[in-house]
PDB file of C-alpha atoms in Angstrom:
ATOM      1  CA  MET A   1     -70.856 -79.830-286.160  1.00 74.00           C
ATOM      2  CA  PHE A   2     -71.470 -83.578-286.340  1.00 82.00           C
ATOM      3  CA  ASP A   3     -75.006 -83.888-284.889  1.00 79.00           C
ATOM      4  CA  ARG A   4     -76.196 -86.237-287.655  1.00 82.00           C
ATOM      5  CA  THR A   5     -73.162 -88.523-287.502  1.00 91.00           C
ATOM      6  CA  VAL A   6     -74.028 -92.093-286.496  1.00 94.00           C
ATOM      7  CA  ALA A   7     -71.118 -93.818-288.265  1.00 97.00           C
ATOM      8  CA  ILE A   8     -67.581 -93.039-289.354  1.00 98.00           C
ATOM      9  CA  SER A   9     -65.887 -94.277-292.505  1.00 98.00           C
ATOM     10  CA  LEU A  10     -62.108 -94.350-292.304  1.00 98.00           C
ATOM     11  CA  ASP A  11     -59.494 -94.474-294.984  1.00 98.00           C
ATOM     12  CA  LEU A  12     -56.658 -96.872-294.088  1.00 98.00           C
ATOM     13  CA  ASP A  13     -53.442 -96.211-296.030  1.00 98.00           C
ATOM     14  CA  ASP A  14     -51.593 -93.117-294.756  1.00 98.00           C
ATOM     15  CA  THR A  15     -54.464 -92.468-292.350  1.00 98.00           C
ATOM     16  CA  LEU A  16     -53.888 -95.387-289.968  1.00 98.00           C
ATOM     17  CA  TRP A  17     -50.381 -96.384-291.110  1.00 98.00           C
ATOM     18  CA  ASP A  18     -47.561 -95.349-293.441  1.00 98.00           C
ATOM     19  CA  ILE A  19     -48.393 -97.144-296.685  1.00 97.00           C
ATOM     20  CA  GLY A  20     -44.997 -96.454-298.270  1.00 97.00           C
ATOM     21  CA  ALA A  21     -43.217 -98.410-295.552  1.00 97.00           C
ATOM     22  CA  VAL A  22     -45.776-101.225-295.751  1.00 98.00           C
ATOM     23  CA  ILE A  23     -45.500-101.632-299.536  1.00 96.00           C
ATOM     24  CA  ASN A  24     -41.704-101.441-299.512  1.00 96.00           C
ATOM     25  CA  ARG A  25     -41.495-104.234-296.947  1.00 97.00           C
ATOM     26  CA  ALA A  26     -44.109-106.341-298.734  1.00 97.00           C
ATOM     27  CA  GLU A  27     -42.288-106.029-302.050  1.00 95.00           C
ATOM     28  CA  GLN A  28     -38.930-106.871-300.473  1.00 96.00           C
ATOM     29  CA  ARG A  29     -40.278-109.942-298.670  1.00 97.00           C
ATOM     30  CA  THR A  30     -42.168-111.108-301.761  1.00 97.00           C
ATOM     31  CA  GLY A  31     -39.045-110.567-303.843  1.00 96.00           C
ATOM     32  CA  GLN A  32     -37.100-112.775-301.438  1.00 97.00           C
ATOM     33  CA  TRP A  33     -39.830-115.419-301.609  1.00 98.00           C
ATOM     34  CA  LEU A  34     -39.637-115.375-305.396  1.00 97.00           C
ATOM     35  CA  THR A  35     -35.832-115.636-305.272  1.00 97.00           C
ATOM     36  CA  ASP A  36     -36.114-118.670-302.996  1.00 97.00           C
ATOM     37  CA  ASN A  37     -38.902-120.401-304.917  1.00 96.00           C
ATOM     38  CA  HIS A  38     -39.028-119.021-308.465  1.00 96.00           C
ATOM     39  CA  GLY A  39     -35.622-117.550-309.186  1.00 96.00           C
ATOM     40  CA  ALA A  40     -36.185-116.883-312.872  1.00 96.00           C
ATOM     41  CA  MET A  41     -39.286-114.819-312.059  1.00 96.00           C
ATOM     42  CA  ALA A  42     -37.366-112.823-309.482  1.00 95.00           C
ATOM     43  CA  GLU A  43     -34.653-112.075-312.029  1.00 95.00           C
ATOM     44  CA  TYR A  44     -37.220-111.122-314.664  1.00 95.00           C
ATOM     45  CA  LEU A  45     -39.047-108.740-312.342  1.00 94.00           C
ATOM     46  CA  GLY A  46     -35.756-107.304-311.120  1.00 90.00           C
ATOM     47  CA  ALA A  47     -34.714-106.501-314.670  1.00 90.00           C
ATOM     48  CA  THR A  48     -38.112-105.209-315.827  1.00 86.00           C
ATOM     49  CA  SER A  49     -39.844-101.948-314.973  1.00 84.00           C
ATOM     50  CA  ILE A  50     -42.741-102.804-312.663  1.00 85.00           C
ATOM     51  CA  GLY A  51     -44.260 -99.444-313.527  1.00 88.00           C
ATOM     52  CA  SER A  52     -44.225-100.361-317.202  1.00 90.00           C
ATOM     53  CA  LEU A  53     -45.789-103.760-316.516  1.00 92.00           C
ATOM     54  CA  ARG A  54     -48.458-102.119-314.369  1.00 93.00           C
ATOM     55  CA  ALA A  55     -49.230 -99.550-317.076  1.00 95.00           C
ATOM     56  CA  THR A  56     -49.600-102.325-319.645  1.00 95.00           C
ATOM     57  CA  VAL A  57     -51.988-104.294-317.448  1.00 96.00           C
ATOM     58  CA  VAL A  58     -54.105-101.207-316.737  1.00 95.00           C
ATOM     59  CA  THR A  59     -54.202-100.277-320.426  1.00 96.00           C
ATOM     60  CA  GLU A  60     -55.317-103.765-321.418  1.00 96.00           C
ATOM     61  CA  HIS A  61     -57.775-104.137-318.518  1.00 96.00           C
ATOM     62  CA  PRO A  62     -59.199-100.666-317.821  1.00 95.00           C
ATOM     63  CA  GLU A  63     -62.256-102.270-316.228  1.00 96.00           C
ATOM     64  CA  ASN A  64     -59.982-103.583-313.459  1.00 95.00           C
ATOM     65  CA  ALA A  65     -57.704-100.563-313.059  1.00 95.00           C
ATOM     66  CA  HIS A  66     -59.266 -99.804-309.654  1.00 95.00           C
ATOM     67  CA  ASP A  67     -58.467-103.304-308.359  1.00 95.00           C
ATOM     68  CA  PHE A  68     -54.861-103.249-307.142  1.00 95.00           C
ATOM     69  CA  GLY A  69     -54.990-106.954-306.252  1.00 96.00           C
ATOM     70  CA  PHE A  70     -55.987-107.893-309.803  1.00 96.00           C
ATOM     71  CA  VAL A  71     -53.251-105.694-311.281  1.00 97.00           C
ATOM     72  CA  ARG A  72     -50.526-107.122-309.044  1.00 96.00           C
ATOM     73  CA  ARG A  73     -51.604-110.717-309.657  1.00 97.00           C
ATOM     74  CA  GLU A  74     -51.605-110.101-313.399  1.00 97.00           C
ATOM     75  CA  ILE A  75     -48.044-108.728-313.192  1.00 97.00           C
ATOM     76  CA  TYR A  76     -46.941-111.912-311.420  1.00 96.00           C
ATOM     77  CA  ARG A  77     -48.834-114.080-313.917  1.00 97.00           C
ATOM     78  CA  ARG A  78     -47.201-112.393-316.899  1.00 96.00           C
ATOM     79  CA  ALA A  79     -43.782-112.699-315.318  1.00 96.00           C
ATOM     80  CA  ALA A  80     -44.391-116.406-314.749  1.00 96.00           C
ATOM     81  CA  ILE A  81     -45.378-116.871-318.395  1.00 96.00           C
ATOM     82  CA  ALA A  82     -42.369-114.876-319.590  1.00 95.00           C
ATOM     83  CA  VAL A  83     -39.917-117.224-317.838  1.00 95.00           C
ATOM     84  CA  GLY A  84     -41.744-120.422-318.750  1.00 95.00           C
ATOM     85  CA  GLU A  85     -43.356-121.379-315.437  1.00 94.00           C
ATOM     86  CA  ARG A  86     -45.530-124.435-315.991  1.00 91.00           C
ATOM     87  CA  ASP A  87     -48.585-123.213-314.028  1.00 95.00           C
ATOM     88  CA  SER A  88     -48.548-119.432-314.229  1.00 96.00           C
ATOM     89  CA  ASP A  89     -51.924-119.010-312.506  1.00 96.00           C
ATOM     90  CA  SER A  90     -50.906-121.030-309.462  1.00 97.00           C
ATOM     91  CA  VAL A  91     -47.569-119.242-309.177  1.00 97.00           C
ATOM     92  CA  ALA A  92     -49.280-115.855-309.477  1.00 97.00           C
ATOM     93  CA  ASP A  93     -51.790-116.800-306.772  1.00 98.00           C
ATOM     94  CA  ARG A  94     -49.032-117.864-304.376  1.00 98.00           C
ATOM     95  CA  ALA A  95     -46.936-114.778-305.077  1.00 98.00           C
ATOM     96  CA  LEU A  96     -49.932-112.541-304.458  1.00 98.00           C
ATOM     97  CA  ALA A  97     -50.737-114.388-301.226  1.00 98.00           C
ATOM     98  CA  GLU A  98     -47.169-113.806-300.036  1.00 98.00           C
ATOM     99  CA  PHE A  99     -47.394-110.130-300.915  1.00 97.00           C
ATOM    100  CA  GLN A 100     -50.741-109.788-299.136  1.00 97.00           C
ATOM    101  CA  ARG A 101     -49.369-111.489-296.023  1.00 97.00           C
ATOM    102  CA  TRP A 102     -46.864-108.669-295.678  1.00 98.00           C
ATOM    103  CA  ARG A 103     -49.282-106.045-297.012  1.00 97.00           C
ATOM    104  CA  ASN A 104     -51.428-106.809-293.979  1.00 98.00           C
ATOM    105  CA  THR A 105     -48.506-106.509-291.575  1.00 97.00           C
ATOM    106  CA  VAL A 106     -48.711-102.842-290.623  1.00 98.00           C
ATOM    107  CA  ASP A 107     -47.207-100.537-288.016  1.00 97.00           C
ATOM    108  CA  LEU A 108     -50.018 -98.311-286.798  1.00 98.00           C
ATOM    109  CA  PHE A 109     -49.447 -94.648-286.074  1.00 98.00           C
ATOM    110  CA  ALA A 110     -49.258 -94.251-282.284  1.00 97.00           C
ATOM    111  CA  ASP A 111     -52.636 -92.515-281.965  1.00 97.00           C
ATOM    112  CA  VAL A 112     -54.635 -95.046-283.972  1.00 98.00           C
ATOM    113  CA  GLU A 113     -55.584 -97.878-281.619  1.00 97.00           C
ATOM    114  CA  PRO A 114     -56.728 -95.726-278.669  1.00 97.00           C
ATOM    115  CA  ALA A 115     -58.639 -93.456-281.050  1.00 97.00           C
ATOM    116  CA  LEU A 116     -60.427 -96.375-282.737  1.00 97.00           C
ATOM    117  CA  ALA A 117     -61.377 -97.793-279.340  1.00 97.00           C
ATOM    118  CA  ALA A 118     -62.853 -94.426-278.341  1.00 96.00           C
ATOM    119  CA  LEU A 119     -64.624 -93.782-281.638  1.00 96.00           C
ATOM    120  CA  ALA A 120     -66.174 -97.267-281.718  1.00 96.00           C
ATOM    121  CA  THR A 121     -67.863 -96.833-278.342  1.00 94.00           C
ATOM    122  CA  ASP A 122     -70.783 -94.825-279.695  1.00 91.00           C
ATOM    123  CA  ARG A 123     -70.486 -94.915-283.487  1.00 95.00           C
ATOM    124  CA  ARG A 124     -70.122 -97.727-286.002  1.00 97.00           C
ATOM    125  CA  LEU A 125     -66.858 -97.693-287.917  1.00 98.00           C
ATOM    126  CA  ILE A 126     -66.410 -98.866-291.505  1.00 98.00           C
ATOM    127  CA  ALA A 127     -63.155 -98.958-293.453  1.00 98.00           C
ATOM    128  CA  LEU A 128     -63.236 -97.385-296.908  1.00 98.00           C
ATOM    129  CA  THR A 129     -60.091 -98.009-298.940  1.00 98.00           C
ATOM    130  CA  ASN A 130     -58.787 -98.046-302.492  1.00 97.00           C
ATOM    131  CA  GLY A 131     -56.138-100.525-301.367  1.00 96.00           C
ATOM    132  CA  THR A 132     -56.098-104.240-300.588  1.00 97.00           C
ATOM    133  CA  ALA A 133     -55.660-104.246-296.809  1.00 97.00           C
ATOM    134  CA  ASP A 134     -57.681-106.978-295.082  1.00 96.00           C
ATOM    135  CA  LEU A 135     -58.890-105.915-291.642  1.00 97.00           C
ATOM    136  CA  THR A 136     -60.098-109.424-290.817  1.00 95.00           C
ATOM    137  CA  VAL A 137     -56.488-110.505-290.250  1.00 96.00           C
ATOM    138  CA  MET A 138     -55.518-107.395-288.279  1.00 97.00           C
ATOM    139  CA  PRO A 139     -56.054-106.869-284.543  1.00 97.00           C
ATOM    140  CA  ILE A 140     -57.783-103.526-285.185  1.00 98.00           C
ATOM    141  CA  GLY A 141     -60.439-105.317-287.209  1.00 97.00           C
ATOM    142  CA  ARG A 142     -62.398-105.747-283.967  1.00 98.00           C
ATOM    143  CA  PHE A 143     -63.247-102.058-283.983  1.00 98.00           C
ATOM    144  CA  PHE A 144     -64.898-102.115-287.420  1.00 98.00           C
ATOM    145  CA  ALA A 145     -68.428-103.126-288.358  1.00 97.00           C
ATOM    146  CA  ASP A 146     -67.423-103.664-291.997  1.00 97.00           C
ATOM    147  CA  SER A 147     -64.896-102.802-294.681  1.00 97.00           C
ATOM    148  CA  VAL A 148     -65.349-101.631-298.279  1.00 98.00           C
ATOM    149  CA  THR A 149     -62.588-101.751-300.901  1.00 97.00           C
ATOM    150  CA  ALA A 150     -62.413-100.447-304.444  1.00 97.00           C
ATOM    151  CA  ALA A 151     -62.546-104.069-305.610  1.00 96.00           C
ATOM    152  CA  ASP A 152     -65.844-104.513-303.710  1.00 96.00           C
ATOM    153  CA  ALA A 153     -67.386-101.364-305.174  1.00 97.00           C
ATOM    154  CA  GLY A 154     -66.078-101.734-308.726  1.00 96.00           C
ATOM    155  CA  VAL A 155     -64.757 -98.163-308.540  1.00 97.00           C
ATOM    156  CA  ALA A 156     -62.206 -96.310-306.442  1.00 97.00           C
ATOM    157  CA  LYS A 157     -62.482 -93.147-304.381  1.00 98.00           C
ATOM    158  CA  PRO A 158     -63.361 -90.383-305.164  1.00 98.00           C
ATOM    159  CA  GLU A 159     -66.253 -91.985-307.097  1.00 98.00           C
ATOM    160  CA  ARG A 160     -69.588 -91.651-305.314  1.00 97.00           C
ATOM    161  CA  ALA A 161     -70.438 -95.347-305.683  1.00 97.00           C
ATOM    162  CA  ILE A 162     -67.807 -96.509-303.204  1.00 98.00           C
ATOM    163  CA  PHE A 163     -69.172 -94.157-300.532  1.00 98.00           C
ATOM    164  CA  GLU A 164     -72.711 -95.290-301.349  1.00 98.00           C
ATOM    165  CA  LEU A 165     -71.705 -98.915-300.853  1.00 98.00           C
ATOM    166  CA  ALA A 166     -70.467 -98.082-297.361  1.00 97.00           C
ATOM    167  CA  ALA A 167     -73.848 -96.543-296.527  1.00 98.00           C
ATOM    168  CA  THR A 168     -75.669 -99.543-297.990  1.00 97.00           C
ATOM    169  CA  ARG A 169     -73.556-101.964-295.968  1.00 97.00           C
ATOM    170  CA  LEU A 170     -74.416-100.064-292.791  1.00 97.00           C
ATOM    171  CA  GLY A 171     -78.061 -99.572-293.754  1.00 97.00           C
ATOM    172  CA  ILE A 172     -77.978 -95.810-293.198  1.00 97.00           C
ATOM    173  CA  LYS A 173     -78.002 -92.596-295.235  1.00 96.00           C
ATOM    174  CA  LEU A 174     -74.794 -91.152-296.654  1.00 96.00           C
ATOM    175  CA  ASP A 175     -75.214 -87.842-294.887  1.00 95.00           C
ATOM    176  CA  THR A 176     -75.128 -89.576-291.489  1.00 96.00           C
ATOM    177  CA  ILE A 177     -71.600 -90.904-292.121  1.00 97.00           C
ATOM    178  CA  LEU A 178     -68.505 -88.858-291.325  1.00 98.00           C
ATOM    179  CA  HIS A 179     -65.610 -89.702-293.632  1.00 98.00           C
ATOM    180  CA  VAL A 180     -62.043 -89.478-292.341  1.00 98.00           C
ATOM    181  CA  GLY A 181     -58.979 -89.645-294.581  1.00 98.00           C
ATOM    182  CA  ASP A 182     -55.643 -88.166-295.559  1.00 98.00           C
ATOM    183  CA  ASP A 183     -56.123 -87.441-299.261  1.00 98.00           C
ATOM    184  CA  PRO A 184     -57.727 -84.060-300.114  1.00 98.00           C
ATOM    185  CA  VAL A 185     -59.089 -85.286-303.451  1.00 98.00           C
ATOM    186  CA  LEU A 186     -59.794 -89.005-302.995  1.00 98.00           C
ATOM    187  CA  ASP A 187     -61.070 -88.818-299.433  1.00 98.00           C
ATOM    188  CA  VAL A 188     -62.212 -85.341-298.517  1.00 98.00           C
ATOM    189  CA  ASP A 189     -63.532 -83.939-301.783  1.00 98.00           C
ATOM    190  CA  GLY A 190     -64.924 -87.304-302.870  1.00 98.00           C
ATOM    191  CA  ALA A 191     -66.882 -87.659-299.628  1.00 98.00           C
ATOM    192  CA  ARG A 192     -67.983 -84.021-299.690  1.00 97.00           C
ATOM    193  CA  ARG A 193     -69.411 -84.430-303.178  1.00 97.00           C
ATOM    194  CA  ALA A 194     -71.239 -87.531-301.955  1.00 97.00           C
ATOM    195  CA  GLY A 195     -72.929 -85.365-299.312  1.00 96.00           C
ATOM    196  CA  MET A 196     -70.887 -86.425-296.287  1.00 97.00           C
ATOM    197  CA  ALA A 197     -69.203 -84.443-293.524  1.00 96.00           C
ATOM    198  CA  THR A 198     -65.431 -84.785-293.780  1.00 97.00           C
ATOM    199  CA  VAL A 199     -62.298 -84.847-291.660  1.00 98.00           C
ATOM    200  CA  TRP A 200     -58.881 -84.297-293.204  1.00 98.00           C
ATOM    201  CA  VAL A 201     -56.075 -86.093-291.356  1.00 98.00           C
ATOM    202  CA  ASN A 202     -53.049 -83.950-292.129  1.00 98.00           C
ATOM    203  CA  ARG A 203     -50.180 -85.778-290.453  1.00 97.00           C
ATOM    204  CA  ASN A 204     -47.402 -84.207-292.537  1.00 93.00           C
ATOM    205  CA  ASP A 205     -48.202 -80.495-292.355  1.00 93.00           C
ATOM    206  CA  GLN A 206     -49.422 -80.299-295.938  1.00 96.00           C
ATOM    207  CA  THR A 207     -51.093 -77.225-297.422  1.00 96.00           C
ATOM    208  CA  TRP A 208     -54.748 -77.590-298.358  1.00 97.00           C
ATOM    209  CA  PRO A 209     -55.269 -77.217-302.159  1.00 96.00           C
ATOM    210  CA  ASP A 210     -56.589 -73.752-303.026  1.00 95.00           C
ATOM    211  CA  ASP A 211     -59.000 -75.118-305.610  1.00 96.00           C
ATOM    212  CA  LEU A 212     -60.916 -77.407-303.224  1.00 97.00           C
ATOM    213  CA  PRO A 213     -63.611 -76.541-300.662  1.00 97.00           C
ATOM    214  CA  ARG A 214     -62.222 -77.037-297.176  1.00 97.00           C
ATOM    215  CA  PRO A 215     -63.070 -80.083-295.036  1.00 98.00           C
ATOM    216  CA  THR A 216     -65.559 -79.923-292.199  1.00 97.00           C
ATOM    217  CA  LEU A 217     -62.644 -80.421-289.812  1.00 97.00           C
ATOM    218  CA  ALA A 218     -58.857 -80.734-290.179  1.00 97.00           C
ATOM    219  CA  VAL A 219     -56.763 -82.612-287.615  1.00 98.00           C
ATOM    220  CA  THR A 220     -53.165 -83.776-287.335  1.00 98.00           C
ATOM    221  CA  THR A 221     -53.979 -86.849-285.224  1.00 97.00           C
ATOM    222  CA  LEU A 222     -56.995 -89.053-284.623  1.00 98.00           C
ATOM    223  CA  ALA A 223     -56.822 -88.065-280.963  1.00 97.00           C
ATOM    224  CA  GLN A 224     -57.893 -84.575-282.040  1.00 97.00           C
ATOM    225  CA  LEU A 225     -60.880 -86.099-283.834  1.00 97.00           C
ATOM    226  CA  VAL A 226     -61.872 -87.973-280.674  1.00 96.00           C
ATOM    227  CA  ASP A 227     -61.672 -84.719-278.727  1.00 95.00           C
ATOM    228  CA  ALA A 228     -63.703 -82.836-281.338  1.00 94.00           C
ATOM    229  CA  LEU A 229     -66.460 -85.438-281.379  1.00 93.00           C
ATOM    230  CA  GLY A 230     -66.535 -85.482-277.580  1.00 85.00           C
ATOM    231  CA  ALA A 231     -66.849 -81.715-277.429  1.00 57.00           C
ATOM    232  CA  ASP A 232     -69.469 -81.784-280.172  1.00 58.00           C
TER     233      ASP A 232
END
């Protein structure tokens, strides 16, 4: 099934950890930091729809819509300007750094670390994410040869270019990379259309969309992927 596979690209958010819990904690801790250091900004953001601010930023900067870090920093910068902060760029940078500190504090699913250790023994691993997680500050970063984000590629999954960048970084062909992720459209169908074998990580007993070709393999844990590759 996976004879040609010499590397594995892995999605991060909701594949290796619960991104909802991570973002909620990061926003709460950043909100507290703003309250302690820039109270007027905290009040402004508390009284303003973040979704509306985000939509405005994306509308005005469609070329950066894929870059979640840019969008979040711009929200902070505009909030700083709105309340009269003297150096809005500096404040935005510090707020984003605080958010990222907590964004990179993740609680791995129980199967993740042993599975990564097993997978990395005979295949190179590369992270492939639309998010802003930084593996260089995470303990699991030691298992990965590289990491590609939407900001690096200039586009987000499911666009082919982000998968191509992963192959370029590894110096191998796309069809020798197995892509693993939780999202049927962004991960599985995007990788399939790029010519890659695919694994759908279905942790929450979801139903596969009827209108999409099925993945090469579906698993509920990464341990099952390790077993499948061993058997293969």
